Short mmCIF file of C-alpha atoms and ligand atoms in Angstrom, two decimals:
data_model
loop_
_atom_site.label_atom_id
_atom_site.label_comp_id
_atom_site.label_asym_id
_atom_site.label_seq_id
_atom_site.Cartn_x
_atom_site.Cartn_y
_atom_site.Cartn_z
CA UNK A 159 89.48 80.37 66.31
CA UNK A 160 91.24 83.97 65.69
CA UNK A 161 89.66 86.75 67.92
CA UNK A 162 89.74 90.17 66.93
CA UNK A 163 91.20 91.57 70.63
CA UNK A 164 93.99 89.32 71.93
CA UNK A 165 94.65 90.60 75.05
CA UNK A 166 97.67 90.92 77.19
CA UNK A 167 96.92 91.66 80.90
CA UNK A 168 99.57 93.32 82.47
CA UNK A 169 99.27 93.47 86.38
CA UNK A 170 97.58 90.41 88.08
CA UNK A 171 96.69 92.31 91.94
CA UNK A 172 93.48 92.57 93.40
CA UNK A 173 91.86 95.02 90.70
CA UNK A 174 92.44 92.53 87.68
CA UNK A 175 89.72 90.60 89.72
CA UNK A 176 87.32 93.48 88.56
CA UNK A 177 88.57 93.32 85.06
CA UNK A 178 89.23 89.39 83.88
CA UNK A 179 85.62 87.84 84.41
CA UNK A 180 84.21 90.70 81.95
CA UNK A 181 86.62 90.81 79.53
CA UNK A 182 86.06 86.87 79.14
CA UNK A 183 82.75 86.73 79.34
CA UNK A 184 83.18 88.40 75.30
CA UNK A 185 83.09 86.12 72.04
CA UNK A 186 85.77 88.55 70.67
CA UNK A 187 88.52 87.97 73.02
CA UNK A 188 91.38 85.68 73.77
CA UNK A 189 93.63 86.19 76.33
CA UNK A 190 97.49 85.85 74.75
CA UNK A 191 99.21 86.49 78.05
CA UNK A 192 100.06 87.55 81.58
CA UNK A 193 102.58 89.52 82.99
CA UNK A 194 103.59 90.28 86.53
CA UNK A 195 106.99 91.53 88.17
CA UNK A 196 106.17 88.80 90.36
CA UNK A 197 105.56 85.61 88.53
CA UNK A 198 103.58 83.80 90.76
CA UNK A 199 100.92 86.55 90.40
CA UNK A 200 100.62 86.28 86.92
CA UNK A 201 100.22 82.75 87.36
CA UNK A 202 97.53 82.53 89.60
CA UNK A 203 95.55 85.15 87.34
CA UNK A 204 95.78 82.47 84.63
CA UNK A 205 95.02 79.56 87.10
CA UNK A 206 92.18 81.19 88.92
CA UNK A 207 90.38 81.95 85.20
CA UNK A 208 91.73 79.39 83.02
CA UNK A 209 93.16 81.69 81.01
CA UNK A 210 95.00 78.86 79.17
CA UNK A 211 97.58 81.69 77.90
CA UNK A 212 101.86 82.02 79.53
CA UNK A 213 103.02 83.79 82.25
CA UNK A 214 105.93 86.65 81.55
CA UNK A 215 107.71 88.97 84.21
CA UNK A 216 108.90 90.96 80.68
CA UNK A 217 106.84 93.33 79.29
CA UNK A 218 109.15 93.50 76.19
CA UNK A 219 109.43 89.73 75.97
CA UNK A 220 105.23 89.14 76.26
CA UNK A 221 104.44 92.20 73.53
CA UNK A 222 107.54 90.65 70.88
CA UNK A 223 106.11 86.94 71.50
CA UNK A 224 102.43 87.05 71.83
CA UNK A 225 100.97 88.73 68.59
CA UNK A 226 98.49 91.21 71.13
CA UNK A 227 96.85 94.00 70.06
CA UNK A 228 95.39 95.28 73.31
CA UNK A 229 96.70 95.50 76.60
CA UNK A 230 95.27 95.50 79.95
CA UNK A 231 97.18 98.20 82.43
CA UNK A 232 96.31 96.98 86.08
CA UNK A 233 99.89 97.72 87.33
CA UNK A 234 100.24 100.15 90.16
CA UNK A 235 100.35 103.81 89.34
CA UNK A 236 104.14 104.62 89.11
CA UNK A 237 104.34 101.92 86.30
CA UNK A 238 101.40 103.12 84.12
CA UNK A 239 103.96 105.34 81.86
CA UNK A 240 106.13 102.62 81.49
CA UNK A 241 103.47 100.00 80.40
CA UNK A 242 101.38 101.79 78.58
CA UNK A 243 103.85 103.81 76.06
CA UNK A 244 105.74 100.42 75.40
CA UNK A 245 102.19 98.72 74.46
CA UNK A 246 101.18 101.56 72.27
CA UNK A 247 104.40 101.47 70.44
CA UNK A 248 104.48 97.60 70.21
CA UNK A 249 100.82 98.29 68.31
CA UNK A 250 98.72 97.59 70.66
CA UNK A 251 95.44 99.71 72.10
CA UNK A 252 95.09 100.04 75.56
CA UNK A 253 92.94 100.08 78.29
CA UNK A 254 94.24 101.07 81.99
CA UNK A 255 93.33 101.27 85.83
CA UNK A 256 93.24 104.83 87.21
CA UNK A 257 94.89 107.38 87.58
CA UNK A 258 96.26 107.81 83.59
CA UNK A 259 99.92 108.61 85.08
CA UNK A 260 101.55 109.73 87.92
CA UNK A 261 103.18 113.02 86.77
CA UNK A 262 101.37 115.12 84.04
CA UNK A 263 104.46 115.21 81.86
CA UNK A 264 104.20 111.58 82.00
CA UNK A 265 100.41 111.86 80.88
CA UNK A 266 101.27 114.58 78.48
CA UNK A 267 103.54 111.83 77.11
CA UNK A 268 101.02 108.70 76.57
CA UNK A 269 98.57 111.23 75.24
CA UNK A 270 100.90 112.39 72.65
CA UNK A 271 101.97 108.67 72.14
CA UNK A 272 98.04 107.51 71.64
CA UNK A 273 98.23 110.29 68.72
CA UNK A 274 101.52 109.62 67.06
CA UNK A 275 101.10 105.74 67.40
CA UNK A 276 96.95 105.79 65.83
CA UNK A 277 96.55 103.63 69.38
CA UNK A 278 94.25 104.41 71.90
CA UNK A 279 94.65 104.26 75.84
CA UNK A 280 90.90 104.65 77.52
CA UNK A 281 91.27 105.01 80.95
CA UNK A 282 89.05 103.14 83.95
CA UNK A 283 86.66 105.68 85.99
CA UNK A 284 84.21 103.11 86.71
CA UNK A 285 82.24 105.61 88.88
CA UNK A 286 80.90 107.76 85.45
CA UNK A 287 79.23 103.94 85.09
CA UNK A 288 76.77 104.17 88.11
CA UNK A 289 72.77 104.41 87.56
CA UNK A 290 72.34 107.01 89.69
CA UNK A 291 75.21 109.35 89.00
CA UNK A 292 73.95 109.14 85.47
CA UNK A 293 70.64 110.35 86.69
CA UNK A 294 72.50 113.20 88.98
CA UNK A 295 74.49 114.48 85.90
CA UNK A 296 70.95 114.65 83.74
CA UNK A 297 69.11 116.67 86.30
CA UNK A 298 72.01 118.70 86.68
CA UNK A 299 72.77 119.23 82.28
CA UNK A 300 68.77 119.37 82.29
CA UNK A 301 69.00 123.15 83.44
CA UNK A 302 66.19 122.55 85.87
CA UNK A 303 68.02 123.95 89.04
CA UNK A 304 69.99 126.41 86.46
CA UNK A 305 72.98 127.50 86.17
CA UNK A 306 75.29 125.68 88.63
CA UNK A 307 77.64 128.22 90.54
CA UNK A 308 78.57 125.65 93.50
CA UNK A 309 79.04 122.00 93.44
CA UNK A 310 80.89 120.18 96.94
CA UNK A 311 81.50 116.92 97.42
CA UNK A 312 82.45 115.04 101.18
CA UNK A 313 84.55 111.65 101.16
CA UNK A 314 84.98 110.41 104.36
CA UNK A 315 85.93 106.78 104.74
CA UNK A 316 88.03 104.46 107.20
CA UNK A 317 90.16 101.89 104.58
CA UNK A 318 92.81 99.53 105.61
CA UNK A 319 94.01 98.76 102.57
CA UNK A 320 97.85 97.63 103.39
CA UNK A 321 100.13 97.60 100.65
CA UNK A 322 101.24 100.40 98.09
CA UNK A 323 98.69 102.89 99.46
CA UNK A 324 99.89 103.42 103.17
CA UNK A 325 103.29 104.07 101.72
CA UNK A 326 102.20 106.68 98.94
CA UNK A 327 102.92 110.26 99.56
CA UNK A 328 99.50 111.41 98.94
CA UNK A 329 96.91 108.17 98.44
CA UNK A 330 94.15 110.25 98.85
CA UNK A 331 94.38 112.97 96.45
CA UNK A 332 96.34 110.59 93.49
CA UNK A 333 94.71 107.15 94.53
CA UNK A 334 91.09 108.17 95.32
CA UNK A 335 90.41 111.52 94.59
CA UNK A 336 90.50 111.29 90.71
CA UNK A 337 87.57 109.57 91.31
CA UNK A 338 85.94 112.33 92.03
CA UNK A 339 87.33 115.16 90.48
CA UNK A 340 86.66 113.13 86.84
CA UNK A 341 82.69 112.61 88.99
CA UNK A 342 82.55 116.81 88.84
CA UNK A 343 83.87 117.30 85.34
CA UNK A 344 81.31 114.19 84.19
CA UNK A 345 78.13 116.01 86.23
CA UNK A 346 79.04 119.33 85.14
CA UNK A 347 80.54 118.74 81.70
CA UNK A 348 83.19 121.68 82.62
CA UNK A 349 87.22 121.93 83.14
CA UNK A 350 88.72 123.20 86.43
CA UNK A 351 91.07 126.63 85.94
CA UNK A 352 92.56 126.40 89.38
CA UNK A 353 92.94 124.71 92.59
CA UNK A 354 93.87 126.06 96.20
CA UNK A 355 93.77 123.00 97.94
CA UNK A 356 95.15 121.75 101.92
CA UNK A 357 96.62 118.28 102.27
CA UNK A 358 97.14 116.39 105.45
CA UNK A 359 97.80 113.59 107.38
CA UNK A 360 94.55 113.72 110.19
CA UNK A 361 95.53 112.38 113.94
CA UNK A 362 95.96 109.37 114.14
CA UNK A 363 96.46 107.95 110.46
CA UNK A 364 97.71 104.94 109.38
CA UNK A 365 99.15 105.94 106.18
CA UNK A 366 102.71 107.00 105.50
CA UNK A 367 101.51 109.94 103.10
CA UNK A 368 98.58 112.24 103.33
CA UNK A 369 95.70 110.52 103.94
CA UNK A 370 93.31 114.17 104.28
CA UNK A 371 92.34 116.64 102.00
CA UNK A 372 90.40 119.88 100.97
CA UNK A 373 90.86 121.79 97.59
CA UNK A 374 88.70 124.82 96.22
CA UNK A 375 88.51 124.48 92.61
CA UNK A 376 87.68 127.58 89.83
CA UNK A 377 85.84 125.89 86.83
CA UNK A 378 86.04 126.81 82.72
CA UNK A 379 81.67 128.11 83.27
CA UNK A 380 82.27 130.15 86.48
CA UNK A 381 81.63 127.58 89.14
CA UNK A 382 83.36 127.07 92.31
CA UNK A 383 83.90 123.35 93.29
CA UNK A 384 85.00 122.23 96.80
CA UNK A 385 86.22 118.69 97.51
CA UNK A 386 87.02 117.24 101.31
CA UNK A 387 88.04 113.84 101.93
CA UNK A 388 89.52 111.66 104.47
CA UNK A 389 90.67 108.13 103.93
CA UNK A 390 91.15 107.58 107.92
CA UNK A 391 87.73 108.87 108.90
CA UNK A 392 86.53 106.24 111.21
CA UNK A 393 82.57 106.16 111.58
CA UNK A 394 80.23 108.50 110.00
CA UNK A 395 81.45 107.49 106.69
CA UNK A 396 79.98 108.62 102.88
CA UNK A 397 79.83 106.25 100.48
CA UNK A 398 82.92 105.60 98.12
CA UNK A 399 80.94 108.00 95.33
CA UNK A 400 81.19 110.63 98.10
CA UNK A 401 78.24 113.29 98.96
CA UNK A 402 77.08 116.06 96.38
CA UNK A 403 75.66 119.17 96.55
CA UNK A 404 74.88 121.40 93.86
CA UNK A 405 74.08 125.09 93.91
CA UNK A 406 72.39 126.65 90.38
CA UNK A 407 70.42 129.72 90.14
CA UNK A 408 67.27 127.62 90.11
CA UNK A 409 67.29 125.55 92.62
CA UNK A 410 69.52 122.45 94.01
CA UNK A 411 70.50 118.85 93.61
CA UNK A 412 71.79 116.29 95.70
CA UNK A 413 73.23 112.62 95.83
CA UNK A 414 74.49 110.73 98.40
CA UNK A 415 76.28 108.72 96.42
CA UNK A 416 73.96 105.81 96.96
CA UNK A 417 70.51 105.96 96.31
CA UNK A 418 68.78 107.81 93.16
CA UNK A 419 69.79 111.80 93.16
CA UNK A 420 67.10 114.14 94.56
CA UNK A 421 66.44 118.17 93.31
CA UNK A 422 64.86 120.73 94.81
CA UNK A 423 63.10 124.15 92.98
CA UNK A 424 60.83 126.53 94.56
CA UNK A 425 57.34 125.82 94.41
CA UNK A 426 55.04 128.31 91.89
CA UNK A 427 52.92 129.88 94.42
CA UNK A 428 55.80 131.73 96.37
CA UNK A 429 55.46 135.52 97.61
CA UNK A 430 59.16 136.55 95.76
CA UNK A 431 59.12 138.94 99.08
CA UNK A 432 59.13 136.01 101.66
CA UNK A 433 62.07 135.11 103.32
CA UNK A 434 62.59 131.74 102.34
CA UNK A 435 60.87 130.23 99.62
CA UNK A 436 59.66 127.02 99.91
CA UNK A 437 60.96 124.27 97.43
CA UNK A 438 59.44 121.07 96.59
CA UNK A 439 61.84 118.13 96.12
CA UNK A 440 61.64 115.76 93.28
CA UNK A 441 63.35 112.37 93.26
CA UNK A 442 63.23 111.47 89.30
CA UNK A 443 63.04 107.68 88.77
CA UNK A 444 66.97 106.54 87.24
CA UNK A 445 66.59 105.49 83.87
CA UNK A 446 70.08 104.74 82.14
CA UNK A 447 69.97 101.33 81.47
CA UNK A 448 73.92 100.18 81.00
CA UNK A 449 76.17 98.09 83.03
CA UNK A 450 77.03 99.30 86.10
CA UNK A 451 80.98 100.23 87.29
CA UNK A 452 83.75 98.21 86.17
CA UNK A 453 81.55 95.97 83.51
CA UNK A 454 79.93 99.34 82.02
CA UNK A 455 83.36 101.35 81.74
CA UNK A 456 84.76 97.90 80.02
CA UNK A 457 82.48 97.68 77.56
CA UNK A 458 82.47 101.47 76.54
CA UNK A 459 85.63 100.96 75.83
CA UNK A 460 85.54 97.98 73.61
CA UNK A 461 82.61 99.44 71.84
CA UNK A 462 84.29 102.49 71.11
CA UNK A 463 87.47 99.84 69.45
CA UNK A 464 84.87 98.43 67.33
CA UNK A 465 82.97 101.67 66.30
CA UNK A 466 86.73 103.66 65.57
CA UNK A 467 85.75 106.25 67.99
CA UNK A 468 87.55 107.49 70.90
CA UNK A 469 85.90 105.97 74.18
CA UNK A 470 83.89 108.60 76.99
CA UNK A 471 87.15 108.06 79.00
CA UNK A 472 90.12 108.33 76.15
CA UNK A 473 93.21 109.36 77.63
CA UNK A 474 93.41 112.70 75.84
CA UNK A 475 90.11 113.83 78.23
CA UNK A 476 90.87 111.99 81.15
CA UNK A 477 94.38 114.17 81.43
CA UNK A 478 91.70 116.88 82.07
CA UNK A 479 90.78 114.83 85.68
CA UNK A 480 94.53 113.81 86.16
CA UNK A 481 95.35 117.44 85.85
CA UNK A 482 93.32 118.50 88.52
CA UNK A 483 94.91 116.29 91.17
CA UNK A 484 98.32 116.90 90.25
CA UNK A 485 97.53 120.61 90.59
CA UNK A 486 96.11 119.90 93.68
CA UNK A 487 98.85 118.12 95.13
CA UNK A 488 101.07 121.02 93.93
CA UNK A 489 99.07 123.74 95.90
CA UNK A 490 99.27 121.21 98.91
CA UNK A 491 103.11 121.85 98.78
CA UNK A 492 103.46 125.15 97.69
CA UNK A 493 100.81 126.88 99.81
CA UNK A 494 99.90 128.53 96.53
CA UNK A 495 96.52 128.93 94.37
CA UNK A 496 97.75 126.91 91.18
CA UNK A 497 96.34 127.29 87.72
CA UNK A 498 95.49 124.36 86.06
CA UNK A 499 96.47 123.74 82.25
CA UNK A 500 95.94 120.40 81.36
N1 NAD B 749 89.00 101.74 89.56
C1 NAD B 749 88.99 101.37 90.82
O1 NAD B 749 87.98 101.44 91.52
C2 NAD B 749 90.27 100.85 91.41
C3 NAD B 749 90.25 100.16 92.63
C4 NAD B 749 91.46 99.65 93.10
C5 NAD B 749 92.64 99.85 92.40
N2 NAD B 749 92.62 100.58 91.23
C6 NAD B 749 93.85 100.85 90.48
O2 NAD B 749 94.33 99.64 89.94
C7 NAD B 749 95.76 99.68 89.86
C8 NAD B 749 96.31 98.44 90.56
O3 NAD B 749 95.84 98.40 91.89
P1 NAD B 749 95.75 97.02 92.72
O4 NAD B 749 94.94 97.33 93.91
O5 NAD B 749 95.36 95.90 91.83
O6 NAD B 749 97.28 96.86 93.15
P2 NAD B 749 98.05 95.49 93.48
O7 NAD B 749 99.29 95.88 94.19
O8 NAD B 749 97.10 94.51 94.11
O9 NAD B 749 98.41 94.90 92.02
C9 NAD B 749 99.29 95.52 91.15
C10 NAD B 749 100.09 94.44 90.44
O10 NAD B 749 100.89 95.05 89.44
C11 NAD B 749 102.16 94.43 89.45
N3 NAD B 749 103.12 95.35 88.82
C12 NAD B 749 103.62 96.52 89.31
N4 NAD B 749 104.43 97.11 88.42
C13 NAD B 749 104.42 96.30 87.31
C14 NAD B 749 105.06 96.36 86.05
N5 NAD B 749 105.86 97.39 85.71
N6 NAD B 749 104.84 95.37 85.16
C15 NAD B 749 104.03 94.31 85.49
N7 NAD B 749 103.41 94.19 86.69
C16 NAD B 749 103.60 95.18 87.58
C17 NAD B 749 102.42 94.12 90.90
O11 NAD B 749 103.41 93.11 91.09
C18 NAD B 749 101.03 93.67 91.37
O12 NAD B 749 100.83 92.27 91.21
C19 NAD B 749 96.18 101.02 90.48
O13 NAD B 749 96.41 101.95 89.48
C20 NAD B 749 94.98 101.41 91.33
O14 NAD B 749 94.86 102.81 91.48
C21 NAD B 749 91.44 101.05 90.73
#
């Protein structure tokens, strides 16, 4: 039977894994083909799922012979441009791993493409899609801590990944770190105006690039945002959805990145002469009730298709997030405070 999304994946590496089982588990989809650089990869996609659909290496040749109308981006970063502005002038919509491009003229380009074309490209940050950062975000829009003027967040993780990573100039700050910028602009609801930000490659790294970082960001409402990561810390580690810390002028709000968010206000009964006041902390119970990561990104994005609305993570505000680590990366090299216009 005709489906209304037949689906091209393009890319058949280790994240597709994250992206195939959902995307079949749908009535409405059919999967028209694969394509890989390196054929065998694209085959083993289709063997491993029963995709029941042909293997390409040729982009051009698998949009011209396949009748899709959405494409799945899980190529490697450098190849997003290429991929996705070919798909969106084939016809298609699409839907793509992080980071949106490499270079923000690139970006600039597929967003402008999206609008000439009538196509959309929704981007993956599967970490909006978490329970608890859903809660974080509401008790920090709620206004009960106030006015945030500081939010920080610590990444600090050993990886071995292998491959494209430990060869990338800076996999921390382009591979990871949108992650997290696009977590501060989601909790805060607010754009970054400038970075200052120190890149580095720690003692004893095993990537190529730089594998350390820490930026001070200015945001659009007033707030200063500081980021630090490491990708070669070895023990002590965060979680992957780093540490937070937020500062408003009522109070504060934290989240490991793990369990549900906590806040912290004074209590009523405070002498406003006493030195410190004390604060009671409340731990509200998580109540968002979508699918999680991957699944719950997926699935905005299909909904949005169906409901002719651009999805929470359309290309056109993820450039926002992909604008504050390429202005990052450019105050790594320059030494210079850099302001960001996305
Ligand atoms: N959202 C997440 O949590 C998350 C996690 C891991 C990776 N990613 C992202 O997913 C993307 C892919 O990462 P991966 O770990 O799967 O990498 P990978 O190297 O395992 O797979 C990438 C695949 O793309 C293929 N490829 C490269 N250029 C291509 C092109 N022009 N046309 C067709 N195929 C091409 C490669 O041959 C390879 O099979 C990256 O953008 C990465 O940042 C996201």
């Amino acid at each position: 039977m005709d489906k209304r999304f037949k689906i091209l994946q393009v890319g058949c590496g280790g994240i597709s894994n994250a992206w195939v089982p959902h995307v079949q588990a749908r009535d409405d989809v059919q999967f028209v083909g694969a394509v890989d650089i390196q054929l065998k990869s694209a085959e083993a996609l289709i063997a491993k799922y029963g995709l029941g659909c042909p293997a390409f290496t040729d982009l051009t040749v698998a949009l011209r012979d396949t009748g899709a109308n959405l494409v799945i981006d899980n190529t490697i970063p450098e190849s997003h441009h290429e991929v996705v502005a070919a798909a969106l002038r084939a016809g298609c919509d699409v839907f793509g791993e992080k980071p949106l491009a490499g270079t923000l003229d690139d970006a600039r380009d597929m967003v402008r493409t999206a609008r000439e074309t009538g196509h959309s490209y929704s981007v993956m940050q599967n970490r909006r899609f978490i329970k608890n950062n859903r809660s974080f975000q509401k008790i920090v829009q709620s206004g009960i801590i106030g006015q945030p003027g500081f939010i920080q967040s610590d990444f600090f993780i050993g990886a071995h990944f292998g491959g494209f990573r430990d060869l990338m100039e800076s996999p921390l700050l382009l591979d990871m770190a949108i992650h997290t910028f696009d977590q501060a602009r989601f909790v805060t609801g607010a754009h970054a105006v400038s970075v200052y930000c120190q890149e580095y490659n720690p003692p004893g790294s095993w990537y190529k690039g730089n594998a350390g970082a820490t930026a001070i960001f200015e945001f659009s409402n007033g707030m200063v945002y500081t980021y630090s990561g490491s990708w070669c810390a070895t023990g002590c580690n965060t979680s992957w959805e780093c540490f937070w810390r937020v500062s408003g002028t009522g109070g504060s709000a934290c989240w490991d990145g793990e369990g549900a968010p906590w806040y912290e206000i004074p209590e009523t009964d405070n002498d406003p002469a006493s030195f410190i006041w004390k604060t009671g902390k409340v731990t509200p119970a998580p109540d968002w009730e979508g699918h999680e990561g991957h699944q719950g990104c997926i699935e905005e994005m299909f909904t949005a298709l169906l409901e002719g609305r651009k999805a929470e993570t359309d290309c056109a505000d993820n450039i926002h997030s992909l604008a504050m680590v390429l202005a990052a990366m450019e105050s790594a090299k320059t030494s210079q405070k850099v302001r960001i216009d996305s």
